PDB file of N, CA and C in Angstrom:
ATOM      1  N   UNK A 305     -15.043 -34.262   3.166  1.00  0.00           N
ATOM      2  CA  UNK A 305     -15.597 -33.406   2.142  1.00  0.00           C
ATOM      3  C   UNK A 305     -14.476 -32.634   1.468  1.00  0.00           C
ATOM      4  N   UNK A 306     -14.677 -32.310   0.225  1.00  0.00           N
ATOM      5  CA  UNK A 306     -13.660 -31.616  -0.550  1.00  0.00           C
ATOM      6  C   UNK A 306     -14.266 -30.369  -1.184  1.00  0.00           C
ATOM      7  N   UNK A 307     -13.396 -29.467  -1.612  1.00  0.00           N
ATOM      8  CA  UNK A 307     -13.876 -28.266  -2.285  1.00  0.00           C
ATOM      9  C   UNK A 307     -14.259 -28.600  -3.729  1.00  0.00           C
ATOM     10  N   UNK A 308     -15.038 -27.744  -4.321  1.00  0.00           N
ATOM     11  CA  UNK A 308     -15.449 -27.949  -5.718  1.00  0.00           C
ATOM     12  C   UNK A 308     -14.233 -28.007  -6.646  1.00  0.00           C
ATOM     13  N   UNK A 309     -13.267 -27.131  -6.406  1.00  0.00           N
ATOM     14  CA  UNK A 309     -12.068 -27.083  -7.253  1.00  0.00           C
ATOM     15  C   UNK A 309     -11.290 -28.392  -7.184  1.00  0.00           C
ATOM     16  N   UNK A 310     -11.078 -28.901  -5.982  1.00  0.00           N
ATOM     17  CA  UNK A 310     -10.343 -30.164  -5.830  1.00  0.00           C
ATOM     18  C   UNK A 310     -11.121 -31.332  -6.441  1.00  0.00           C
ATOM     19  N   UNK A 311     -12.442 -31.295  -6.330  1.00  0.00           N
ATOM     20  CA  UNK A 311     -13.244 -32.362  -6.914  1.00  0.00           C
ATOM     21  C   UNK A 311     -13.143 -32.324  -8.438  1.00  0.00           C
ATOM     22  N   UNK A 312     -13.138 -31.131  -9.026  1.00  0.00           N
ATOM     23  CA  UNK A 312     -13.006 -31.016 -10.486  1.00  0.00           C
ATOM     24  C   UNK A 312     -11.652 -31.549 -10.955  1.00  0.00           C
ATOM     25  N   UNK A 313     -10.599 -31.223 -10.227  1.00  0.00           N
ATOM     26  CA  UNK A 313      -9.264 -31.723 -10.573  1.00  0.00           C
ATOM     27  C   UNK A 313      -9.231 -33.245 -10.462  1.00  0.00           C
ATOM     28  N   UNK A 314      -9.769 -33.767  -9.365  1.00  0.00           N
ATOM     29  CA  UNK A 314      -9.793 -35.216  -9.155  1.00  0.00           C
ATOM     30  C   UNK A 314     -10.648 -35.910 -10.211  1.00  0.00           C
ATOM     31  N   UNK A 315     -11.735 -35.298 -10.606  1.00  0.00           N
ATOM     32  CA  UNK A 315     -12.597 -35.876 -11.638  1.00  0.00           C
ATOM     33  C   UNK A 315     -11.873 -35.938 -12.977  1.00  0.00           C
ATOM     34  N   UNK A 316     -11.075 -34.931 -13.268  1.00  0.00           N
ATOM     35  CA  UNK A 316     -10.287 -34.949 -14.510  1.00  0.00           C
ATOM     36  C   UNK A 316      -9.250 -36.077 -14.474  1.00  0.00           C
ATOM     37  N   UNK A 317      -8.583 -36.255 -13.338  1.00  0.00           N
ATOM     38  CA  UNK A 317      -7.604 -37.337 -13.192  1.00  0.00           C
ATOM     39  C   UNK A 317      -8.293 -38.687 -13.362  1.00  0.00           C
ATOM     40  N   UNK A 318      -9.416 -38.868 -12.684  1.00  0.00           N
ATOM     41  CA  UNK A 318     -10.138 -40.143 -12.720  1.00  0.00           C
ATOM     42  C   UNK A 318     -10.680 -40.446 -14.116  1.00  0.00           C
ATOM     43  N   UNK A 319     -11.261 -39.453 -14.757  1.00  0.00           N
ATOM     44  CA  UNK A 319     -11.822 -39.662 -16.095  1.00  0.00           C
ATOM     45  C   UNK A 319     -10.728 -40.001 -17.104  1.00  0.00           C
ATOM     46  N   UNK A 320      -9.589 -39.340 -16.991  1.00  0.00           N
ATOM     47  CA  UNK A 320      -8.470 -39.639 -17.884  1.00  0.00           C
ATOM     48  C   UNK A 320      -7.981 -41.074 -17.677  1.00  0.00           C
ATOM     49  N   UNK A 321      -7.849 -41.480 -16.417  1.00  0.00           N
ATOM     50  CA  UNK A 321      -7.401 -42.851 -16.126  1.00  0.00           C
ATOM     51  C   UNK A 321      -8.388 -43.881 -16.664  1.00  0.00           C
ATOM     52  N   UNK A 322      -9.671 -43.648 -16.453  1.00  0.00           N
ATOM     53  CA  UNK A 322     -10.683 -44.592 -16.946  1.00  0.00           C
ATOM     54  C   UNK A 322     -10.712 -44.621 -18.470  1.00  0.00           C
ATOM     55  N   UNK A 323     -10.513 -43.468 -19.103  1.00  0.00           N
ATOM     56  CA  UNK A 323     -10.486 -43.432 -20.569  1.00  0.00           C
ATOM     57  C   UNK A 323      -9.285 -44.209 -21.113  1.00  0.00           C
ATOM     58  N   UNK A 324      -8.138 -44.072 -20.462  1.00  0.00           N
ATOM     59  CA  UNK A 324      -6.946 -44.824 -20.881  1.00  0.00           C
ATOM     60  C   UNK A 324      -7.195 -46.322 -20.718  1.00  0.00           C
ATOM     61  N   UNK A 325      -7.790 -46.715 -19.595  1.00  0.00           N
ATOM     62  CA  UNK A 325      -8.058 -48.139 -19.375  1.00  0.00           C
ATOM     63  C   UNK A 325      -9.038 -48.696 -20.408  1.00  0.00           C
ATOM     64  N   UNK A 326     -10.052 -47.923 -20.766  1.00  0.00           N
ATOM     65  CA  UNK A 326     -11.009 -48.398 -21.770  1.00  0.00           C
ATOM     66  C   UNK A 326     -10.414 -48.354 -23.169  1.00  0.00           C
ATOM     67  N   UNK A 327      -9.623 -47.340 -23.447  1.00  0.00           N
ATOM     68  CA  UNK A 327      -9.024 -47.197 -24.764  1.00  0.00           C
ATOM     69  C   UNK A 327      -8.002 -48.272 -25.085  1.00  0.00           C
ATOM     70  N   UNK A 328      -7.299 -48.719 -24.069  1.00  0.00           N
ATOM     71  CA  UNK A 328      -6.284 -49.762 -24.244  1.00  0.00           C
ATOM     72  C   UNK A 328      -6.727 -51.042 -23.532  1.00  0.00           C
ATOM     73  N   UNK A 329      -7.981 -51.421 -23.745  1.00  0.00           N
ATOM     74  CA  UNK A 329      -8.591 -52.545 -23.055  1.00  0.00           C
ATOM     75  C   UNK A 329      -7.773 -53.838 -23.093  1.00  0.00           C
ATOM     76  N   UNK A 330      -7.184 -54.225 -24.216  1.00  0.00           N
ATOM     77  CA  UNK A 330      -6.418 -55.480 -24.188  1.00  0.00           C
ATOM     78  C   UNK A 330      -5.249 -55.455 -23.206  1.00  0.00           C
ATOM     79  N   UNK A 331      -4.663 -54.289 -22.997  1.00  0.00           N
ATOM     80  CA  UNK A 331      -3.529 -54.175 -22.078  1.00  0.00           C
ATOM     81  C   UNK A 331      -4.002 -54.142 -20.627  1.00  0.00           C
ATOM     82  N   UNK A 332      -5.146 -53.484 -20.380  1.00  0.00           N
ATOM     83  CA  UNK A 332      -5.609 -53.259 -19.019  1.00  0.00           C
ATOM     84  C   UNK A 332      -6.718 -54.203 -18.574  1.00  0.00           C
ATOM     85  N   UNK A 333      -7.198 -55.079 -19.429  1.00  0.00           N
ATOM     86  CA  UNK A 333      -8.346 -55.925 -19.115  1.00  0.00           C
ATOM     87  C   UNK A 333      -8.085 -57.014 -18.097  1.00  0.00           C
ATOM     88  N   UNK A 334      -6.834 -57.306 -17.799  1.00  0.00           N
ATOM     89  CA  UNK A 334      -6.520 -58.400 -16.881  1.00  0.00           C
ATOM     90  C   UNK A 334      -6.533 -57.998 -15.415  1.00  0.00           C
ATOM     91  N   UNK A 335      -6.784 -56.744 -15.114  1.00  0.00           N
ATOM     92  CA  UNK A 335      -6.836 -56.307 -13.716  1.00  0.00           C
ATOM     93  C   UNK A 335      -5.491 -56.434 -13.029  1.00  0.00           C
ATOM     94  N   UNK A 336      -5.459 -57.120 -11.888  1.00  0.00           N
ATOM     95  CA  UNK A 336      -4.236 -57.238 -11.090  1.00  0.00           C
ATOM     96  C   UNK A 336      -3.140 -58.038 -11.786  1.00  0.00           C
ATOM     97  N   UNK A 337      -3.480 -58.752 -12.857  1.00  0.00           N
ATOM     98  CA  UNK A 337      -2.477 -59.538 -13.572  1.00  0.00           C
ATOM     99  C   UNK A 337      -1.722 -58.711 -14.604  1.00  0.00           C
ATOM    100  N   UNK A 338      -2.126 -57.475 -14.805  1.00  0.00           N
ATOM    101  CA  UNK A 338      -1.518 -56.603 -15.796  1.00  0.00           C
ATOM    102  C   UNK A 338      -0.620 -55.571 -15.099  1.00  0.00           C
ATOM    103  N   UNK A 339       0.655 -55.621 -15.388  1.00  0.00           N
ATOM    104  CA  UNK A 339       1.592 -54.681 -14.773  1.00  0.00           C
ATOM    105  C   UNK A 339       1.281 -53.228 -15.168  1.00  0.00           C
ATOM    106  N   UNK A 340       0.987 -52.926 -16.458  1.00  0.00           N
ATOM    107  CA  UNK A 340       0.640 -51.545 -16.793  1.00  0.00           C
ATOM    108  C   UNK A 340      -0.617 -51.069 -16.064  1.00  0.00           C
ATOM    109  N   UNK A 341      -1.589 -51.958 -15.887  1.00  0.00           N
ATOM    110  CA  UNK A 341      -2.811 -51.597 -15.174  1.00  0.00           C
ATOM    111  C   UNK A 341      -2.513 -51.293 -13.713  1.00  0.00           C
ATOM    112  N   UNK A 342      -1.674 -52.122 -13.092  1.00  0.00           N
ATOM    113  CA  UNK A 342      -1.308 -51.879 -11.695  1.00  0.00           C
ATOM    114  C   UNK A 342      -0.562 -50.558 -11.540  1.00  0.00           C
ATOM    115  N   UNK A 343       0.339 -50.271 -12.461  1.00  0.00           N
ATOM    116  CA  UNK A 343       1.106 -49.020 -12.406  1.00  0.00           C
ATOM    117  C   UNK A 343       0.178 -47.814 -12.556  1.00  0.00           C
ATOM    118  N   UNK A 344      -0.754 -47.895 -13.503  1.00  0.00           N
ATOM    119  CA  UNK A 344      -1.704 -46.795 -13.699  1.00  0.00           C
ATOM    120  C   UNK A 344      -2.582 -46.620 -12.466  1.00  0.00           C
ATOM    121  N   UNK A 345      -3.108 -47.721 -11.933  1.00  0.00           N
ATOM    122  CA  UNK A 345      -3.974 -47.634 -10.760  1.00  0.00           C
ATOM    123  C   UNK A 345      -3.243 -47.064  -9.550  1.00  0.00           C
ATOM    124  N   UNK A 346      -2.011 -47.461  -9.348  1.00  0.00           N
ATOM    125  CA  UNK A 346      -1.230 -46.930  -8.240  1.00  0.00           C
ATOM    126  C   UNK A 346      -0.967 -45.434  -8.425  1.00  0.00           C
ATOM    127  N   UNK A 347      -0.635 -45.036  -9.644  1.00  0.00           N
ATOM    128  CA  UNK A 347      -0.399 -43.615  -9.926  1.00  0.00           C
ATOM    129  C   UNK A 347      -1.671 -42.793  -9.709  1.00  0.00           C
ATOM    130  N   UNK A 348      -2.801 -43.320 -10.129  1.00  0.00           N
ATOM    131  CA  UNK A 348      -4.074 -42.611  -9.944  1.00  0.00           C
ATOM    132  C   UNK A 348      -4.403 -42.518  -8.460  1.00  0.00           C
ATOM    133  N   UNK A 349      -4.216 -43.597  -7.715  1.00  0.00           N
ATOM    134  CA  UNK A 349      -4.496 -43.574  -6.276  1.00  0.00           C
ATOM    135  C   UNK A 349      -3.629 -42.534  -5.568  1.00  0.00           C
ATOM    136  N   UNK A 350      -2.353 -42.483  -5.916  1.00  0.00           N
ATOM    137  CA  UNK A 350      -1.451 -41.495  -5.306  1.00  0.00           C
ATOM    138  C   UNK A 350      -1.878 -40.072  -5.682  1.00  0.00           C
ATOM    139  N   UNK A 351      -2.214 -39.867  -6.955  1.00  0.00           N
ATOM    140  CA  UNK A 351      -2.647 -38.539  -7.406  1.00  0.00           C
ATOM    141  C   UNK A 351      -3.936 -38.112  -6.706  1.00  0.00           C
ATOM    142  N   UNK A 352      -4.861 -39.043  -6.520  1.00  0.00           N
ATOM    143  CA  UNK A 352      -6.124 -38.698  -5.848  1.00  0.00           C
ATOM    144  C   UNK A 352      -5.910 -38.436  -4.361  1.00  0.00           C
ATOM    145  N   UNK A 353      -5.043 -39.194  -3.721  1.00  0.00           N
ATOM    146  CA  UNK A 353      -4.750 -38.929  -2.307  1.00  0.00           C
ATOM    147  C   UNK A 353      -4.061 -37.571  -2.171  1.00  0.00           C
ATOM    148  N   UNK A 354      -3.172 -37.257  -3.091  1.00  0.00           N
ATOM    149  CA  UNK A 354      -2.505 -35.953  -3.067  1.00  0.00           C
ATOM    150  C   UNK A 354      -3.517 -34.822  -3.287  1.00  0.00           C
ATOM    151  N   UNK A 355      -4.464 -35.032  -4.186  1.00  0.00           N
ATOM    152  CA  UNK A 355      -5.452 -33.998  -4.518  1.00  0.00           C
ATOM    153  C   UNK A 355      -6.544 -33.869  -3.458  1.00  0.00           C
ATOM    154  N   UNK A 356      -7.041 -35.004  -2.960  1.00  0.00           N
ATOM    155  CA  UNK A 356      -8.207 -34.997  -2.076  1.00  0.00           C
ATOM    156  C   UNK A 356      -7.888 -35.215  -0.601  1.00  0.00           C
ATOM    157  N   UNK A 357      -6.680 -35.680  -0.307  1.00  0.00           N
ATOM    158  CA  UNK A 357      -6.390 -36.114   1.048  1.00  0.00           C
ATOM    159  C   UNK A 357      -6.820 -37.571   1.181  1.00  0.00           C
ATOM    160  N   UNK A 358      -6.445 -38.216   2.294  1.00  0.00           N
ATOM    161  CA  UNK A 358      -6.764 -39.633   2.451  1.00  0.00           C
ATOM    162  C   UNK A 358      -8.270 -39.842   2.576  1.00  0.00           C
ATOM    163  N   UNK A 359      -8.778 -40.757   1.796  1.00  0.00           N
ATOM    164  CA  UNK A 359     -10.182 -41.166   1.840  1.00  0.00           C
ATOM    165  C   UNK A 359     -10.191 -42.692   1.783  1.00  0.00           C
ATOM    166  N   UNK A 360     -10.984 -43.343   2.608  1.00  0.00           N
ATOM    167  CA  UNK A 360     -11.084 -44.796   2.539  1.00  0.00           C
ATOM    168  C   UNK A 360     -11.634 -45.242   1.198  1.00  0.00           C
ATOM    169  N   UNK A 361     -12.370 -44.374   0.558  1.00  0.00           N
ATOM    170  CA  UNK A 361     -12.935 -44.710  -0.754  1.00  0.00           C
ATOM    171  C   UNK A 361     -11.835 -44.939  -1.794  1.00  0.00           C
ATOM    172  N   UNK A 362     -10.684 -44.280  -1.626  1.00  0.00           N
ATOM    173  CA  UNK A 362      -9.571 -44.505  -2.557  1.00  0.00           C
ATOM    174  C   UNK A 362      -9.112 -45.958  -2.461  1.00  0.00           C
ATOM    175  N   UNK A 363      -8.980 -46.459  -1.233  1.00  0.00           N
ATOM    176  CA  UNK A 363      -8.574 -47.851  -1.044  1.00  0.00           C
ATOM    177  C   UNK A 363      -9.614 -48.799  -1.637  1.00  0.00           C
ATOM    178  N   UNK A 364     -10.894 -48.486  -1.454  1.00  0.00           N
ATOM    179  CA  UNK A 364     -11.957 -49.331  -2.014  1.00  0.00           C
ATOM    180  C   UNK A 364     -11.923 -49.308  -3.540  1.00  0.00           C
ATOM    181  N   UNK A 365     -11.744 -48.125  -4.124  1.00  0.00           N
ATOM    182  CA  UNK A 365     -11.679 -48.017  -5.583  1.00  0.00           C
ATOM    183  C   UNK A 365     -10.459 -48.749  -6.126  1.00  0.00           C
ATOM    184  N   UNK A 366      -9.336 -48.662  -5.423  1.00  0.00           N
ATOM    185  CA  UNK A 366      -8.132 -49.372  -5.852  1.00  0.00           C
ATOM    186  C   UNK A 366      -8.354 -50.884  -5.792  1.00  0.00           C
ATOM    187  N   UNK A 367      -9.009 -51.362  -4.749  1.00  0.00           N
ATOM    188  CA  UNK A 367      -9.305 -52.796  -4.641  1.00  0.00           C
ATOM    189  C   UNK A 367     -10.213 -53.254  -5.776  1.00  0.00           C
ATOM    190  N   UNK A 368     -11.191 -52.441  -6.124  1.00  0.00           N
ATOM    191  CA  UNK A 368     -12.092 -52.781  -7.234  1.00  0.00           C
ATOM    192  C   UNK A 368     -11.313 -52.816  -8.544  1.00  0.00           C
ATOM    193  N   UNK A 369     -10.401 -51.873  -8.715  1.00  0.00           N
ATOM    194  CA  UNK A 369      -9.621 -51.815  -9.952  1.00  0.00           C
ATOM    195  C   UNK A 369      -8.722 -53.035 -10.137  1.00  0.00           C
ATOM    196  N   UNK A 370      -8.381 -53.724  -9.062  1.00  0.00           N
ATOM    197  CA  UNK A 370      -7.500 -54.883  -9.169  1.00  0.00           C
ATOM    198  C   UNK A 370      -8.221 -56.165  -9.589  1.00  0.00           C
ATOM    199  N   UNK A 371      -9.554 -56.140  -9.598  1.00  0.00           N
ATOM    200  CA  UNK A 371     -10.333 -57.321  -9.992  1.00  0.00           C
ATOM    201  C   UNK A 371     -10.373 -57.392 -11.521  1.00  0.00           C
ATOM    202  N   UNK A 372      -9.964 -58.527 -12.100  1.00  0.00           N
ATOM    203  CA  UNK A 372      -9.989 -58.649 -13.565  1.00  0.00           C
ATOM    204  C   UNK A 372     -11.390 -58.413 -14.129  1.00  0.00           C
ATOM    205  N   UNK A 373     -11.449 -57.748 -15.258  1.00  0.00           N
ATOM    206  CA  UNK A 373     -12.674 -57.406 -15.993  1.00  0.00           C
ATOM    207  C   UNK A 373     -13.498 -56.330 -15.296  1.00  0.00           C
ATOM    208  N   UNK A 374     -13.559 -56.314 -13.979  1.00  0.00           N
ATOM    209  CA  UNK A 374     -14.276 -55.259 -13.264  1.00  0.00           C
ATOM    210  C   UNK A 374     -13.523 -53.944 -13.421  1.00  0.00           C
ATOM    211  N   UNK A 375     -12.228 -54.036 -13.668  1.00  0.00           N
ATOM    212  CA  UNK A 375     -11.401 -52.841 -13.845  1.00  0.00           C
ATOM    213  C   UNK A 375     -11.849 -52.017 -15.046  1.00  0.00           C
ATOM    214  N   UNK A 376     -12.621 -52.606 -15.948  1.00  0.00           N
ATOM    215  CA  UNK A 376     -13.086 -51.860 -17.114  1.00  0.00           C
ATOM    216  C   UNK A 376     -14.276 -50.954 -16.786  1.00  0.00           C
ATOM    217  N   UNK A 377     -14.888 -51.150 -15.625  1.00  0.00           N
ATOM    218  CA  UNK A 377     -15.921 -50.227 -15.154  1.00  0.00           C
ATOM    219  C   UNK A 377     -15.224 -48.945 -14.713  1.00  0.00           C
ATOM    220  N   UNK A 378     -15.776 -47.778 -15.035  1.00  0.00           N
ATOM    221  CA  UNK A 378     -15.098 -46.520 -14.658  1.00  0.00           C
ATOM    222  C   UNK A 378     -15.185 -46.238 -13.149  1.00  0.00           C
ATOM    223  N   UNK A 379     -14.538 -47.081 -12.361  1.00  0.00           N
ATOM    224  CA  UNK A 379     -14.658 -46.967 -10.912  1.00  0.00           C
ATOM    225  C   UNK A 379     -13.968 -45.728 -10.345  1.00  0.00           C
ATOM    226  N   UNK A 380     -12.871 -45.290 -10.964  1.00  0.00           N
ATOM    227  CA  UNK A 380     -12.221 -44.064 -10.476  1.00  0.00           C
ATOM    228  C   UNK A 380     -13.165 -42.875 -10.619  1.00  0.00           C
ATOM    229  N   UNK A 381     -13.814 -42.778 -11.774  1.00  0.00           N
ATOM    230  CA  UNK A 381     -14.741 -41.672 -12.004  1.00  0.00           C
ATOM    231  C   UNK A 381     -15.934 -41.777 -11.062  1.00  0.00           C
ATOM    232  N   UNK A 382     -16.460 -42.972 -10.879  1.00  0.00           N
ATOM    233  CA  UNK A 382     -17.597 -43.164  -9.969  1.00  0.00           C
ATOM    234  C   UNK A 382     -17.209 -42.799  -8.537  1.00  0.00           C
ATOM    235  N   UNK A 383     -16.004 -43.173  -8.131  1.00  0.00           N
ATOM    236  CA  UNK A 383     -15.529 -42.840  -6.793  1.00  0.00           C
ATOM    237  C   UNK A 383     -15.509 -41.323  -6.578  1.00  0.00           C
ATOM    238  N   UNK A 384     -14.916 -40.603  -7.509  1.00  0.00           N
ATOM    239  CA  UNK A 384     -14.805 -39.147  -7.349  1.00  0.00           C
ATOM    240  C   UNK A 384     -16.180 -38.478  -7.456  1.00  0.00           C
ATOM    241  N   UNK A 385     -17.030 -38.986  -8.344  1.00  0.00           N
ATOM    242  CA  UNK A 385     -18.353 -38.382  -8.523  1.00  0.00           C
ATOM    243  C   UNK A 385     -19.205 -38.488  -7.263  1.00  0.00           C
ATOM    244  N   UNK A 386     -18.975 -39.486  -6.417  1.00  0.00           N
ATOM    245  CA  UNK A 386     -19.787 -39.653  -5.211  1.00  0.00           C
ATOM    246  C   UNK A 386     -19.271 -38.885  -4.001  1.00  0.00           C
ATOM    247  N   UNK A 387     -18.156 -38.191  -4.143  1.00  0.00           N
ATOM    248  CA  UNK A 387     -17.622 -37.431  -3.007  1.00  0.00           C
ATOM    249  C   UNK A 387     -18.482 -36.209  -2.723  1.00  0.00           C
ATOM    250  N   UNK A 388     -18.786 -35.965  -1.450  1.00  0.00           N
ATOM    251  CA  UNK A 388     -19.534 -34.749  -1.116  1.00  0.00           C
ATOM    252  C   UNK A 388     -18.641 -33.518  -1.233  1.00  0.00           C
ATOM    253  N   UNK A 389     -19.251 -32.411  -1.568  1.00  0.00           N
ATOM    254  CA  UNK A 389     -18.527 -31.149  -1.740  1.00  0.00           C
ATOM    255  C   UNK A 389     -18.896 -30.212  -0.600  1.00  0.00           C
ATOM    256  N   UNK A 390     -17.916 -29.506  -0.095  1.00  0.00           N
ATOM    257  CA  UNK A 390     -18.146 -28.514   0.951  1.00  0.00           C
ATOM    258  C   UNK A 390     -18.848 -27.316   0.337  1.00  0.00           C
ATOM    259  N   UNK A 391     -19.919 -26.904   0.959  1.00  0.00           N
ATOM    260  CA  UNK A 391     -20.619 -25.698   0.490  1.00  0.00           C
ATOM    261  C   UNK A 391     -19.765 -24.481   0.805  1.00  0.00           C
ATOM    262  N   UNK A 392     -19.715 -23.513  -0.124  1.00  0.00           N
ATOM    263  CA  UNK A 392     -18.927 -22.310   0.173  1.00  0.00           C
ATOM    264  C   UNK A 392     -19.528 -21.548   1.360  1.00  0.00           C
ATOM    265  N   UNK A 393     -18.661 -20.990   2.168  1.00  0.00           N
ATOM    266  CA  UNK A 393     -19.112 -20.249   3.348  1.00  0.00           C
ATOM    267  C   UNK A 393     -19.787 -18.951   2.921  1.00  0.00           C
ATOM    268  N   UNK A 394     -20.858 -18.630   3.598  1.00  0.00           N
ATOM    269  CA  UNK A 394     -21.547 -17.366   3.335  1.00  0.00           C
ATOM    270  C   UNK A 394     -20.775 -16.237   3.998  1.00  0.00           C
ATOM    271  N   UNK A 395     -20.598 -15.183   3.278  1.00  0.00           N
ATOM    272  CA  UNK A 395     -19.925 -14.010   3.849  1.00  0.00           C
ATOM    273  C   UNK A 395     -20.991 -13.011   4.278  1.00  0.00           C
ATOM    274  N   UNK A 396     -21.078 -12.821   5.547  1.00  0.00           N
ATOM    275  CA  UNK A 396     -22.061 -11.877   6.093  1.00  0.00           C
ATOM    276  C   UNK A 396     -21.410 -10.512   6.207  1.00  0.00           C
ATOM    277  N   UNK A 397     -22.209  -9.477   5.984  1.00  0.00           N
ATOM    278  CA  UNK A 397     -21.645  -8.136   6.165  1.00  0.00           C
ATOM    279  C   UNK A 397     -21.296  -7.907   7.635  1.00  0.00           C
ATOM    280  N   UNK A 398     -20.289  -7.067   7.899  1.00  0.00           N
ATOM    281  CA  UNK A 398     -19.927  -6.797   9.288  1.00  0.00           C
ATOM    282  C   UNK A 398     -21.080  -6.130  10.023  1.00  0.00           C
ATOM    283  N   UNK A 399     -21.185  -6.358  11.304  1.00  0.00           N
ATOM    284  CA  UNK A 399     -22.278  -5.725  12.068  1.00  0.00           C
ATOM    285  C   UNK A 399     -22.105  -4.208  12.081  1.00  0.00           C
ATOM    286  N   UNK A 400     -23.215  -3.485  12.064  1.00  0.00           N
ATOM    287  CA  UNK A 400     -23.112  -2.015  12.073  1.00  0.00           C
ATOM    288  C   UNK A 400     -22.522  -1.507  13.396  1.00  0.00           C
ATOM    289  N   UNK A 401     -21.812  -0.417  13.273  1.00  0.00           N
ATOM    290  CA  UNK A 401     -21.315   0.266  14.461  1.00  0.00           C
ATOM    291  C   UNK A 401     -19.972  -0.005  14.752  1.00  0.00           C
TER     292      UNK A 401
END
């Protein structure tokens, strides 16, 4: 589980990466056969691991991104959107006395 702040940061990273991949579709449409796509996916995976800590979902999202044509699905954004968020701890007043 991650904090809301870390999830928002990760969502911004993921959405930006997916927007770049969709915006430059001819360059990124080949999946694992595209060097720029591989470089972007690796950079996003490293950034998400740095932001969120290790999650097996990062490896799964990276594997999906390497499949040609499937890489155009916003899998980075979907991955981050499905992460559970830690509820903030309730602060109880100190006991009387």
